[in-house]
PDB file of C-alpha atoms and ligand atoms in Angstrom:
ATOM      1  CA  UNK I  11       8.045 -40.490 121.144  1.00  0.00           C
ATOM      2  CA  UNK I  12       7.925 -42.306 117.857  1.00  0.00           C
ATOM      3  CA  UNK I  13      10.316 -41.662 115.010  1.00  0.00           C
ATOM      4  CA  UNK I  14       8.295 -40.313 112.119  1.00  0.00           C
ATOM      5  CA  UNK I  15      11.153 -39.685 109.603  1.00  0.00           C
ATOM      6  CA  UNK I  16      14.887 -39.797 109.328  1.00  0.00           C
ATOM      7  CA  UNK I  17      16.416 -37.460 106.823  1.00  0.00           C
ATOM      8  CA  UNK I  18      20.132 -37.011 105.892  1.00  0.00           C
ATOM      9  CA  UNK I  19      20.688 -34.273 108.639  1.00  0.00           C
ATOM     10  CA  UNK I  20      17.694 -34.634 111.055  1.00  0.00           C
ATOM     11  CA  UNK I  21      15.396 -37.019 112.675  1.00  0.00           C
ATOM     12  CA  UNK I  22      11.675 -36.168 113.276  1.00  0.00           C
ATOM     13  CA  UNK I  23       9.846 -37.461 116.267  1.00  0.00           C
ATOM     14  CA  UNK I  24       6.231 -37.174 117.272  1.00  0.00           C
ATOM     15  CA  UNK I  25       5.343 -35.760 120.674  1.00  0.00           C
ATOM     16  CA  UNK I  26       2.263 -36.011 122.968  1.00  0.00           C
ATOM     17  CA  UNK I  27       0.799 -33.019 121.097  1.00  0.00           C
ATOM     18  CA  UNK I  28      -0.098 -33.897 117.447  1.00  0.00           C
ATOM     19  CA  UNK I  29       0.560 -30.255 116.455  1.00  0.00           C
ATOM     20  CA  UNK I  30       4.145 -30.250 117.719  1.00  0.00           C
ATOM     21  CA  UNK I  31       7.100 -32.406 116.469  1.00  0.00           C
ATOM     22  CA  UNK I  32      10.597 -32.758 117.772  1.00  0.00           C
ATOM     23  CA  UNK I  33      13.484 -32.251 115.242  1.00  0.00           C
ATOM     24  CA  UNK I  34      16.751 -33.788 116.312  1.00  0.00           C
ATOM     25  CA  UNK I  35      19.796 -32.363 114.356  1.00  0.00           C
ATOM     26  CA  UNK I  36      22.599 -34.861 113.555  1.00  0.00           C
ATOM     27  CA  UNK I  37      26.300 -34.608 112.951  1.00  0.00           C
ATOM     28  CA  UNK I  38      25.901 -36.706 109.711  1.00  0.00           C
ATOM     29  CA  UNK I  39      26.745 -34.953 106.511  1.00  0.00           C
ATOM     30  CA  UNK I  40      25.983 -35.957 102.932  1.00  0.00           C
ATOM     31  CA  UNK I  41      26.517 -34.323  99.636  1.00  0.00           C
ATOM     32  CA  UNK I  42      25.784 -35.026  96.017  1.00  0.00           C
ATOM     33  CA  UNK I  43      22.472 -36.789  96.620  1.00  0.00           C
ATOM     34  CA  UNK I  44      24.091 -38.786  99.539  1.00  0.00           C
ATOM     35  CA  UNK I  45      26.795 -40.211  97.266  1.00  0.00           C
ATOM     36  CA  UNK I  46      29.271 -38.571  99.675  1.00  0.00           C
ATOM     37  CA  UNK I  47      28.866 -39.307 103.299  1.00  0.00           C
ATOM     38  CA  UNK I  48      30.705 -38.082 106.505  1.00  0.00           C
ATOM     39  CA  UNK I  49      30.412 -36.661 109.864  1.00  0.00           C
ATOM     40  CA  UNK I  50      30.964 -33.076 110.987  1.00  0.00           C
ATOM     41  CA  UNK I  51      31.662 -33.150 114.738  1.00  0.00           C
ATOM     42  CA  UNK I  52      29.342 -30.758 116.540  1.00  0.00           C
ATOM     43  CA  UNK I  53      27.321 -30.006 113.451  1.00  0.00           C
ATOM     44  CA  UNK I  54      23.943 -30.980 114.951  1.00  0.00           C
ATOM     45  CA  UNK I  55      24.242 -28.548 117.821  1.00  0.00           C
ATOM     46  CA  UNK I  56      25.709 -25.639 115.641  1.00  0.00           C
ATOM     47  CA  UNK I  57      23.070 -25.988 112.922  1.00  0.00           C
ATOM     48  CA  UNK I  58      20.224 -26.258 115.512  1.00  0.00           C
ATOM     49  CA  UNK I  59      21.545 -23.198 117.311  1.00  0.00           C
ATOM     50  CA  UNK I  60      22.053 -21.179 114.214  1.00  0.00           C
ATOM     51  CA  UNK I  61      18.700 -22.185 112.706  1.00  0.00           C
ATOM     52  CA  UNK I  62      16.904 -21.344 116.010  1.00  0.00           C
ATOM     53  CA  UNK I  63      18.658 -17.830 116.102  1.00  0.00           C
ATOM     54  CA  UNK I  64      17.723 -17.181 112.429  1.00  0.00           C
ATOM     55  CA  UNK I  65      14.093 -18.417 112.734  1.00  0.00           C
ATOM     56  CA  UNK I  66      13.598 -16.111 115.854  1.00  0.00           C
ATOM     57  CA  UNK I  67      15.037 -13.212 114.087  1.00  0.00           C
ATOM     58  CA  UNK I  68      12.734 -13.809 111.012  1.00  0.00           C
ATOM     59  CA  UNK I  69       9.730 -14.265 113.352  1.00  0.00           C
ATOM     60  CA  UNK I  70      10.350 -10.782 114.844  1.00  0.00           C
ATOM     61  CA  UNK I  71      10.428  -9.523 111.351  1.00  0.00           C
ATOM     62  CA  UNK I  72       6.977 -10.809 110.524  1.00  0.00           C
ATOM     63  CA  UNK I  73       7.907 -14.107 108.727  1.00  0.00           C
ATOM     64  CA  UNK I  74       6.032 -17.209 110.097  1.00  0.00           C
ATOM     65  CA  UNK I  75       8.248 -20.123 110.749  1.00  0.00           C
ATOM     66  CA  UNK I  76       7.746 -23.661 112.267  1.00  0.00           C
ATOM     67  CA  UNK I  77      10.131 -22.873 115.200  1.00  0.00           C
ATOM     68  CA  UNK I  78       8.793 -23.257 118.756  1.00  0.00           C
ATOM     69  CA  UNK I  79      11.878 -23.617 121.017  1.00  0.00           C
ATOM     70  CA  UNK I  80      14.976 -25.781 121.704  1.00  0.00           C
ATOM     71  CA  UNK I  81      14.857 -28.097 124.766  1.00  0.00           C
ATOM     72  CA  UNK I  82      18.567 -29.020 124.121  1.00  0.00           C
ATOM     73  CA  UNK I  83      21.221 -27.517 121.830  1.00  0.00           C
ATOM     74  CA  UNK I  84      20.607 -30.062 119.072  1.00  0.00           C
ATOM     75  CA  UNK I  85      16.820 -30.424 119.558  1.00  0.00           C
ATOM     76  CA  UNK I  86      14.188 -28.135 118.074  1.00  0.00           C
ATOM     77  CA  UNK I  87      10.406 -28.339 118.851  1.00  0.00           C
ATOM     78  CA  UNK I  88       8.530 -27.296 115.653  1.00  0.00           C
ATOM     79  CA  UNK I  89       4.942 -26.939 114.504  1.00  0.00           C
ATOM     80  CA  UNK I  90       3.744 -29.941 112.512  1.00  0.00           C
ATOM     81  CA  UNK I  91       3.421 -28.991 108.837  1.00  0.00           C
ATOM     82  CA  UNK I  92       2.603 -30.765 105.622  1.00  0.00           C
ATOM     83  CA  UNK I  93       5.867 -30.123 103.850  1.00  0.00           C
ATOM     84  CA  UNK I  94       5.475 -28.749 100.148  1.00  0.00           C
ATOM     85  CA  UNK I  95       7.814 -31.000  98.037  1.00  0.00           C
ATOM     86  CA  UNK I  96       9.770 -27.973  96.699  1.00  0.00           C
ATOM     87  CA  UNK I  97      13.305 -26.739  97.432  1.00  0.00           C
ATOM     88  CA  UNK I  98      13.174 -23.002  97.038  1.00  0.00           C
ATOM     89  CA  UNK I  99      16.608 -21.691  96.276  1.00  0.00           C
ATOM     90  CA  UNK I 100      17.440 -17.910  96.414  1.00  0.00           C
ATOM     91  CA  UNK I 101      20.564 -16.695  94.888  1.00  0.00           C
ATOM     92  CA  UNK I 102      22.355 -13.376  95.247  1.00  0.00           C
ATOM     93  CA  UNK I 103      25.733 -14.375  93.741  1.00  0.00           C
ATOM     94  CA  UNK I 104      26.494 -17.057  91.086  1.00  0.00           C
ATOM     95  CA  UNK I 105      27.880 -20.257  92.517  1.00  0.00           C
ATOM     96  CA  UNK I 106      27.162 -24.074  92.372  1.00  0.00           C
ATOM     97  CA  UNK I 107      24.587 -25.433  90.017  1.00  0.00           C
ATOM     98  CA  UNK I 108      23.766 -22.053  88.546  1.00  0.00           C
ATOM     99  CA  UNK I 109      27.456 -21.742  87.269  1.00  0.00           C
ATOM    100  CA  UNK I 110      27.468 -25.351  86.132  1.00  0.00           C
ATOM    101  CA  UNK I 111      24.170 -25.016  84.205  1.00  0.00           C
ATOM    102  CA  UNK I 112      24.504 -21.479  82.827  1.00  0.00           C
ATOM    103  CA  UNK I 113      28.264 -20.951  82.433  1.00  0.00           C
ATOM    104  CA  UNK I 114      28.052 -17.723  84.692  1.00  0.00           C
ATOM    105  CA  UNK I 115      31.329 -17.122  86.462  1.00  0.00           C
ATOM    106  CA  UNK I 116      31.404 -17.998  90.175  1.00  0.00           C
ATOM    107  CA  UNK I 117      31.158 -14.775  92.119  1.00  0.00           C
ATOM    108  CA  UNK I 118      29.134 -12.868  89.540  1.00  0.00           C
ATOM    109  CA  UNK I 119      26.794 -10.599  91.576  1.00  0.00           C
ATOM    110  CA  UNK I 120      23.339 -11.109  90.220  1.00  0.00           C
ATOM    111  CA  UNK I 121      21.446  -7.982  89.257  1.00  0.00           C
ATOM    112  CA  UNK I 122      18.477  -8.927  91.449  1.00  0.00           C
ATOM    113  CA  UNK I 123      17.861 -12.084  93.688  1.00  0.00           C
ATOM    114  CA  UNK I 124      17.020 -15.218  91.661  1.00  0.00           C
ATOM    115  CA  UNK I 125      14.319 -17.426  93.018  1.00  0.00           C
ATOM    116  CA  UNK I 126      14.381 -21.090  91.802  1.00  0.00           C
ATOM    117  CA  UNK I 127      12.290 -24.059  92.424  1.00  0.00           C
ATOM    118  CA  UNK I 128      13.592 -27.681  92.596  1.00  0.00           C
ATOM    119  CA  UNK I 129      11.482 -30.817  92.922  1.00  0.00           C
ATOM    120  CA  UNK I 130      12.283 -32.389  96.303  1.00  0.00           C
ATOM    121  CA  UNK I 131      12.739 -35.918  95.039  1.00  0.00           C
ATOM    122  CA  UNK I 132      16.053 -37.719  95.542  1.00  0.00           C
ATOM    123  CA  UNK I 133      15.246 -40.507  93.104  1.00  0.00           C
ATOM    124  CA  UNK I 134      14.984 -37.855  90.369  1.00  0.00           C
ATOM    125  CA  UNK I 135      17.968 -35.950  91.634  1.00  0.00           C
ATOM    126  CA  UNK I 136      15.940 -32.787  92.669  1.00  0.00           C
ATOM    127  CA  UNK I 137      15.414 -31.406  89.002  1.00  0.00           C
ATOM    128  CA  UNK I 138      14.952 -27.686  88.436  1.00  0.00           C
ATOM    129  CA  UNK I 139      11.271 -26.880  87.875  1.00  0.00           C
ATOM    130  CA  UNK I 140       9.411 -24.249  85.814  1.00  0.00           C
ATOM    131  CA  UNK I 141       6.255 -22.496  86.993  1.00  0.00           C
ATOM    132  CA  UNK I 142       4.240 -24.652  84.505  1.00  0.00           C
ATOM    133  CA  UNK I 143       5.782 -27.815  85.712  1.00  0.00           C
ATOM    134  CA  UNK I 144       4.930 -26.771  89.460  1.00  0.00           C
ATOM    135  CA  UNK I 145       1.231 -26.300  88.300  1.00  0.00           C
ATOM    136  CA  UNK I 146       1.312 -29.489  86.131  1.00  0.00           C
ATOM    137  CA  UNK I 147       2.395 -31.529  89.072  1.00  0.00           C
ATOM    138  CA  UNK I 148      -0.269 -29.957  91.194  1.00  0.00           C
ATOM    139  CA  UNK I 149       2.316 -28.940  93.842  1.00  0.00           C
ATOM    140  CA  UNK I 150       1.072 -25.485  94.426  1.00  0.00           C
ATOM    141  CA  UNK I 151      -1.675 -23.095  93.080  1.00  0.00           C
ATOM    142  CA  UNK I 152      -0.618 -19.801  91.457  1.00  0.00           C
ATOM    143  CA  UNK I 153      -1.663 -17.874  94.630  1.00  0.00           C
ATOM    144  CA  UNK I 154       0.454 -20.306  96.862  1.00  0.00           C
ATOM    145  CA  UNK I 155       3.369 -19.743  94.556  1.00  0.00           C
ATOM    146  CA  UNK I 156       2.986 -16.010  94.711  1.00  0.00           C
ATOM    147  CA  UNK I 157       3.028 -16.340  98.562  1.00  0.00           C
ATOM    148  CA  UNK I 158       6.162 -18.472  98.585  1.00  0.00           C
ATOM    149  CA  UNK I 159       8.009 -16.231  96.174  1.00  0.00           C
ATOM    150  CA  UNK I 160       7.279 -13.028  98.211  1.00  0.00           C
ATOM    151  CA  UNK I 161       8.184 -14.909 101.529  1.00  0.00           C
ATOM    152  CA  UNK I 162      11.485 -16.149  99.909  1.00  0.00           C
ATOM    153  CA  UNK I 163      12.438 -12.573  98.759  1.00  0.00           C
ATOM    154  CA  UNK I 164      11.527 -11.161 102.278  1.00  0.00           C
ATOM    155  CA  UNK I 165      13.539 -13.736 103.965  1.00  0.00           C
ATOM    156  CA  UNK I 166      16.526 -13.172 101.712  1.00  0.00           C
ATOM    157  CA  UNK I 167      16.467  -9.354 102.320  1.00  0.00           C
ATOM    158  CA  UNK I 168      16.329  -9.943 106.058  1.00  0.00           C
ATOM    159  CA  UNK I 169      19.093 -12.714 105.969  1.00  0.00           C
ATOM    160  CA  UNK I 170      21.378 -10.666 103.736  1.00  0.00           C
ATOM    161  CA  UNK I 171      21.216  -7.727 106.084  1.00  0.00           C
ATOM    162  CA  UNK I 172      21.572  -9.952 109.072  1.00  0.00           C
ATOM    163  CA  UNK I 173      24.670 -11.860 107.694  1.00  0.00           C
ATOM    164  CA  UNK I 174      26.262  -8.560 106.404  1.00  0.00           C
ATOM    165  CA  UNK I 175      26.268  -7.609 110.233  1.00  0.00           C
ATOM    166  CA  UNK I 176      28.184 -10.777 110.824  1.00  0.00           C
ATOM    167  CA  UNK I 177      30.706  -9.887 107.977  1.00  0.00           C
ATOM    168  CA  UNK I 178      29.291 -12.821 106.127  1.00  0.00           C
ATOM    169  CA  UNK I 179      28.075 -12.592 102.491  1.00  0.00           C
ATOM    170  CA  UNK I 180      24.937 -14.616 101.773  1.00  0.00           C
ATOM    171  CA  UNK I 181      25.628 -16.099  98.380  1.00  0.00           C
ATOM    172  CA  UNK I 182      22.619 -18.368  98.154  1.00  0.00           C
ATOM    173  CA  UNK I 183      20.441 -20.709 100.165  1.00  0.00           C
ATOM    174  CA  UNK I 184      17.746 -23.283 100.139  1.00  0.00           C
ATOM    175  CA  UNK I 185      14.279 -23.044 101.984  1.00  0.00           C
ATOM    176  CA  UNK I 186      11.411 -25.399 102.479  1.00  0.00           C
ATOM    177  CA  UNK I 187       7.851 -24.470 103.210  1.00  0.00           C
ATOM    178  CA  UNK I 188       4.842 -26.266 104.564  1.00  0.00           C
ATOM    179  CA  UNK I 189       1.074 -25.899 105.456  1.00  0.00           C
ATOM    180  CA  UNK I 190       0.387 -25.564 109.102  1.00  0.00           C
ATOM    181  CA  UNK I 191      -2.841 -26.765 110.757  1.00  0.00           C
ATOM    182  CA  UNK I 192      -4.683 -23.594 109.626  1.00  0.00           C
ATOM    183  CA  UNK I 193      -3.394 -24.299 105.954  1.00  0.00           C
ATOM    184  CA  UNK I 194      -1.121 -21.280 106.283  1.00  0.00           C
ATOM    185  CA  UNK I 195       2.172 -21.368 104.425  1.00  0.00           C
ATOM    186  CA  UNK I 196       5.021 -21.147 106.871  1.00  0.00           C
ATOM    187  CA  UNK I 197       8.877 -21.575 106.752  1.00  0.00           C
ATOM    188  CA  UNK I 198      10.037 -25.083 107.735  1.00  0.00           C
ATOM    189  CA  UNK I 199      13.155 -27.151 107.603  1.00  0.00           C
ATOM    190  CA  UNK I 200      16.380 -25.305 108.604  1.00  0.00           C
ATOM    191  CA  UNK I 201      18.544 -22.338 107.709  1.00  0.00           C
ATOM    192  CA  UNK I 202      22.228 -23.194 108.550  1.00  0.00           C
ATOM    193  CA  UNK I 203      25.741 -23.635 106.985  1.00  0.00           C
ATOM    194  CA  UNK I 204      24.337 -26.875 105.549  1.00  0.00           C
ATOM    195  CA  UNK I 205      21.700 -25.112 103.510  1.00  0.00           C
ATOM    196  CA  UNK I 206      23.396 -21.738 102.628  1.00  0.00           C
ATOM    197  CA  UNK I 207      26.546 -20.640 100.917  1.00  0.00           C
ATOM    198  CA  UNK I 208      28.249 -18.202 103.281  1.00  0.00           C
ATOM    199  CA  UNK I 209      31.443 -16.339 102.322  1.00  0.00           C
ATOM    200  CA  UNK I 210      33.632 -14.678 105.038  1.00  0.00           C
ATOM    201  CA  UNK I 211      33.967 -11.007 104.143  1.00  0.00           C
ATOM    202  CA  UNK I 212      37.313 -10.795 106.111  1.00  0.00           C
ATOM    203  CA  UNK I 213      38.973 -13.398 103.694  1.00  0.00           C
ATOM    204  CA  UNK I 214      39.684 -12.679 100.051  1.00  0.00           C
ATOM    205  CA  UNK I 215      40.929 -16.108  99.123  1.00  0.00           C
ATOM    206  CA  UNK I 216      38.178 -18.044  97.229  1.00  0.00           C
ATOM    207  CA  UNK I 217      38.742 -21.200  99.297  1.00  0.00           C
ATOM    208  CA  UNK I 218      39.514 -19.546 102.663  1.00  0.00           C
ATOM    209  CA  UNK I 219      36.353 -17.562 102.496  1.00  0.00           C
ATOM    210  CA  UNK I 220      34.048 -20.616 102.449  1.00  0.00           C
ATOM    211  CA  UNK I 221      32.118 -21.012 105.761  1.00  0.00           C
ATOM    212  CA  UNK I 222      29.446 -23.549 104.712  1.00  0.00           C
ATOM    213  CA  UNK I 223      28.922 -27.064 103.426  1.00  0.00           C
ATOM    214  CA  UNK I 224      31.124 -26.507 100.336  1.00  0.00           C
ATOM    215  CA  UNK I 225      34.002 -27.051 102.701  1.00  0.00           C
ATOM    216  CA  UNK I 226      32.764 -30.597 103.106  1.00  0.00           C
ATOM    217  CA  UNK I 227      31.546 -31.047  99.461  1.00  0.00           C
ATOM    218  CA  UNK I 228      34.980 -29.890  97.995  1.00  0.00           C
ATOM    219  CA  UNK I 229      37.189 -31.368 100.662  1.00  0.00           C
ATOM    220  CA  UNK I 230      38.522 -27.897 101.706  1.00  0.00           C
ATOM    221  CA  UNK I 231      39.093 -29.134 105.413  1.00  0.00           C
ATOM    222  CA  UNK I 232      38.406 -27.133 108.643  1.00  0.00           C
ATOM    223  CA  UNK I 233      34.706 -27.767 108.219  1.00  0.00           C
ATOM    224  CA  UNK I 234      34.023 -27.756 112.009  1.00  0.00           C
ATOM    225  CA  UNK I 235      35.904 -24.540 112.684  1.00  0.00           C
ATOM    226  CA  UNK I 236      34.084 -22.800 109.853  1.00  0.00           C
ATOM    227  CA  UNK I 237      30.721 -23.880 111.110  1.00  0.00           C
ATOM    228  CA  UNK I 238      31.700 -22.784 114.639  1.00  0.00           C
ATOM    229  CA  UNK I 239      32.788 -19.404 113.303  1.00  0.00           C
ATOM    230  CA  UNK I 240      29.318 -18.886 111.767  1.00  0.00           C
ATOM    231  CA  UNK I 241      27.616 -19.769 115.013  1.00  0.00           C
ATOM    232  CA  UNK I 242      29.816 -17.344 116.955  1.00  0.00           C
ATOM    233  CA  UNK I 243      29.111 -14.447 114.485  1.00  0.00           C
ATOM    234  CA  UNK I 244      25.441 -15.199 114.411  1.00  0.00           C
ATOM    235  CA  UNK I 245      25.085 -15.266 118.233  1.00  0.00           C
ATOM    236  CA  UNK I 246      27.351 -12.168 118.603  1.00  0.00           C
ATOM    237  CA  UNK I 247      25.106 -10.221 116.100  1.00  0.00           C
ATOM    238  CA  UNK I 248      22.034 -11.108 118.203  1.00  0.00           C
ATOM    239  CA  UNK I 249      23.764 -10.343 121.559  1.00  0.00           C
ATOM    240  CA  UNK I 250      23.113 -13.938 122.667  1.00  0.00           C
TER     241      UNK I 250
HETATM  242  P1  5GP R  30      23.016 -25.517  94.170  1.00  0.00           P
HETATM  243  O1  5GP R  30      21.730 -25.523  93.432  1.00  0.00           O
HETATM  244  O2  5GP R  30      23.971 -24.466  93.668  1.00  0.00           O
HETATM  245  O3  5GP R  30      23.717 -26.886  94.431  1.00  0.00           O
HETATM  246  O4  5GP R  30      22.631 -25.119  95.640  1.00  0.00           O
HETATM  247  C1  5GP R  30      22.189 -23.799  95.980  1.00  0.00           C
HETATM  248  C2  5GP R  30      21.986 -23.550  97.382  1.00  0.00           C
HETATM  249  O5  5GP R  30      20.992 -24.314  97.931  1.00  0.00           O
HETATM  250  C3  5GP R  30      23.204 -23.880  98.268  1.00  0.00           C
HETATM  251  O6  5GP R  30      23.355 -22.997  99.297  1.00  0.00           O
HETATM  252  C4  5GP R  30      22.877 -25.271  98.826  1.00  0.00           C
HETATM  253  O7  5GP R  30      23.610 -25.565  99.948  1.00  0.00           O
HETATM  254  C5  5GP R  30      21.441 -25.284  98.849  1.00  0.00           C
HETATM  255  N1  5GP R  30      20.823 -26.567  98.572  1.00  0.00           N
HETATM  256  C6  5GP R  30      20.270 -26.923  97.500  1.00  0.00           C
HETATM  257  N2  5GP R  30      19.744 -28.245  97.455  1.00  0.00           N
HETATM  258  C7  5GP R  30      20.137 -28.693  98.712  1.00  0.00           C
HETATM  259  C8  5GP R  30      19.899 -29.832  99.469  1.00  0.00           C
HETATM  260  O8  5GP R  30      19.256 -30.734  98.834  1.00  0.00           O
HETATM  261  N3  5GP R  30      20.408 -29.952 100.786  1.00  0.00           N
HETATM  262  C9  5GP R  30      20.918 -28.962 101.240  1.00  0.00           C
HETATM  263  N4  5GP R  30      21.440 -29.049 102.500  1.00  0.00           N
HETATM  264  N5  5GP R  30      21.181 -27.779 100.600  1.00  0.00           N
HETATM  265  C10 5GP R  30      20.698 -27.639  99.420  1.00  0.00           C
END
């Protein structure tokens, strides 16, 4: 196996089959474009397990993903895709950069889900894109953007319902898509407490309810136990 790419949270290896890659989830955590670095013990296994459960649940609901299977708790075999260099963020409730950039109060329920596109480029700080900038940069065609937009909303609807069953509010999350060997657009990367904002519906305190990477970003403590709780509830909701 050759190492193809090492990201902040995962390492990607080739396998003997060129259409299959191995994604190894790490305990390393970064925030603010890697200015803050740390380790969240057990995160690799938790995120891989949560992502695997969510990908399988999405697949059964007709959303194509890169997921194949997990040979070990922190390893996922995935379909090789050409990643589209865009971070697709879907928001249901105002938080994070939406509040910073618009003045909206954190916790404001949005009238309908907001789909945003950010350029996946650490050197540029992942800037927010407009539709016209996406076309200007030749990242996607209008038709491809329409497919991604529809998939993002469908994924949001499914995940919102799913997390509600876990007594978790899906505030917002980030998705990445890629082209498979048939040039079909499929969901890639991961969906986990690293890439979502998840609020515990059994807690009212604005800090106590945080079950995601914001605990690490904002030094709220108890990061591992929050991630574990997400995993427990996700697996319980799927009867795993
Ligand atoms: P925001 O734009 O408010 O910082 O992030 C919106 C949502 O997308 C949050 O759930 C956040 O975790 C996720 N997100 C945005 N960019 C990234 C990224 O580069 N890495 C990770 N792990 N999550 C991201």
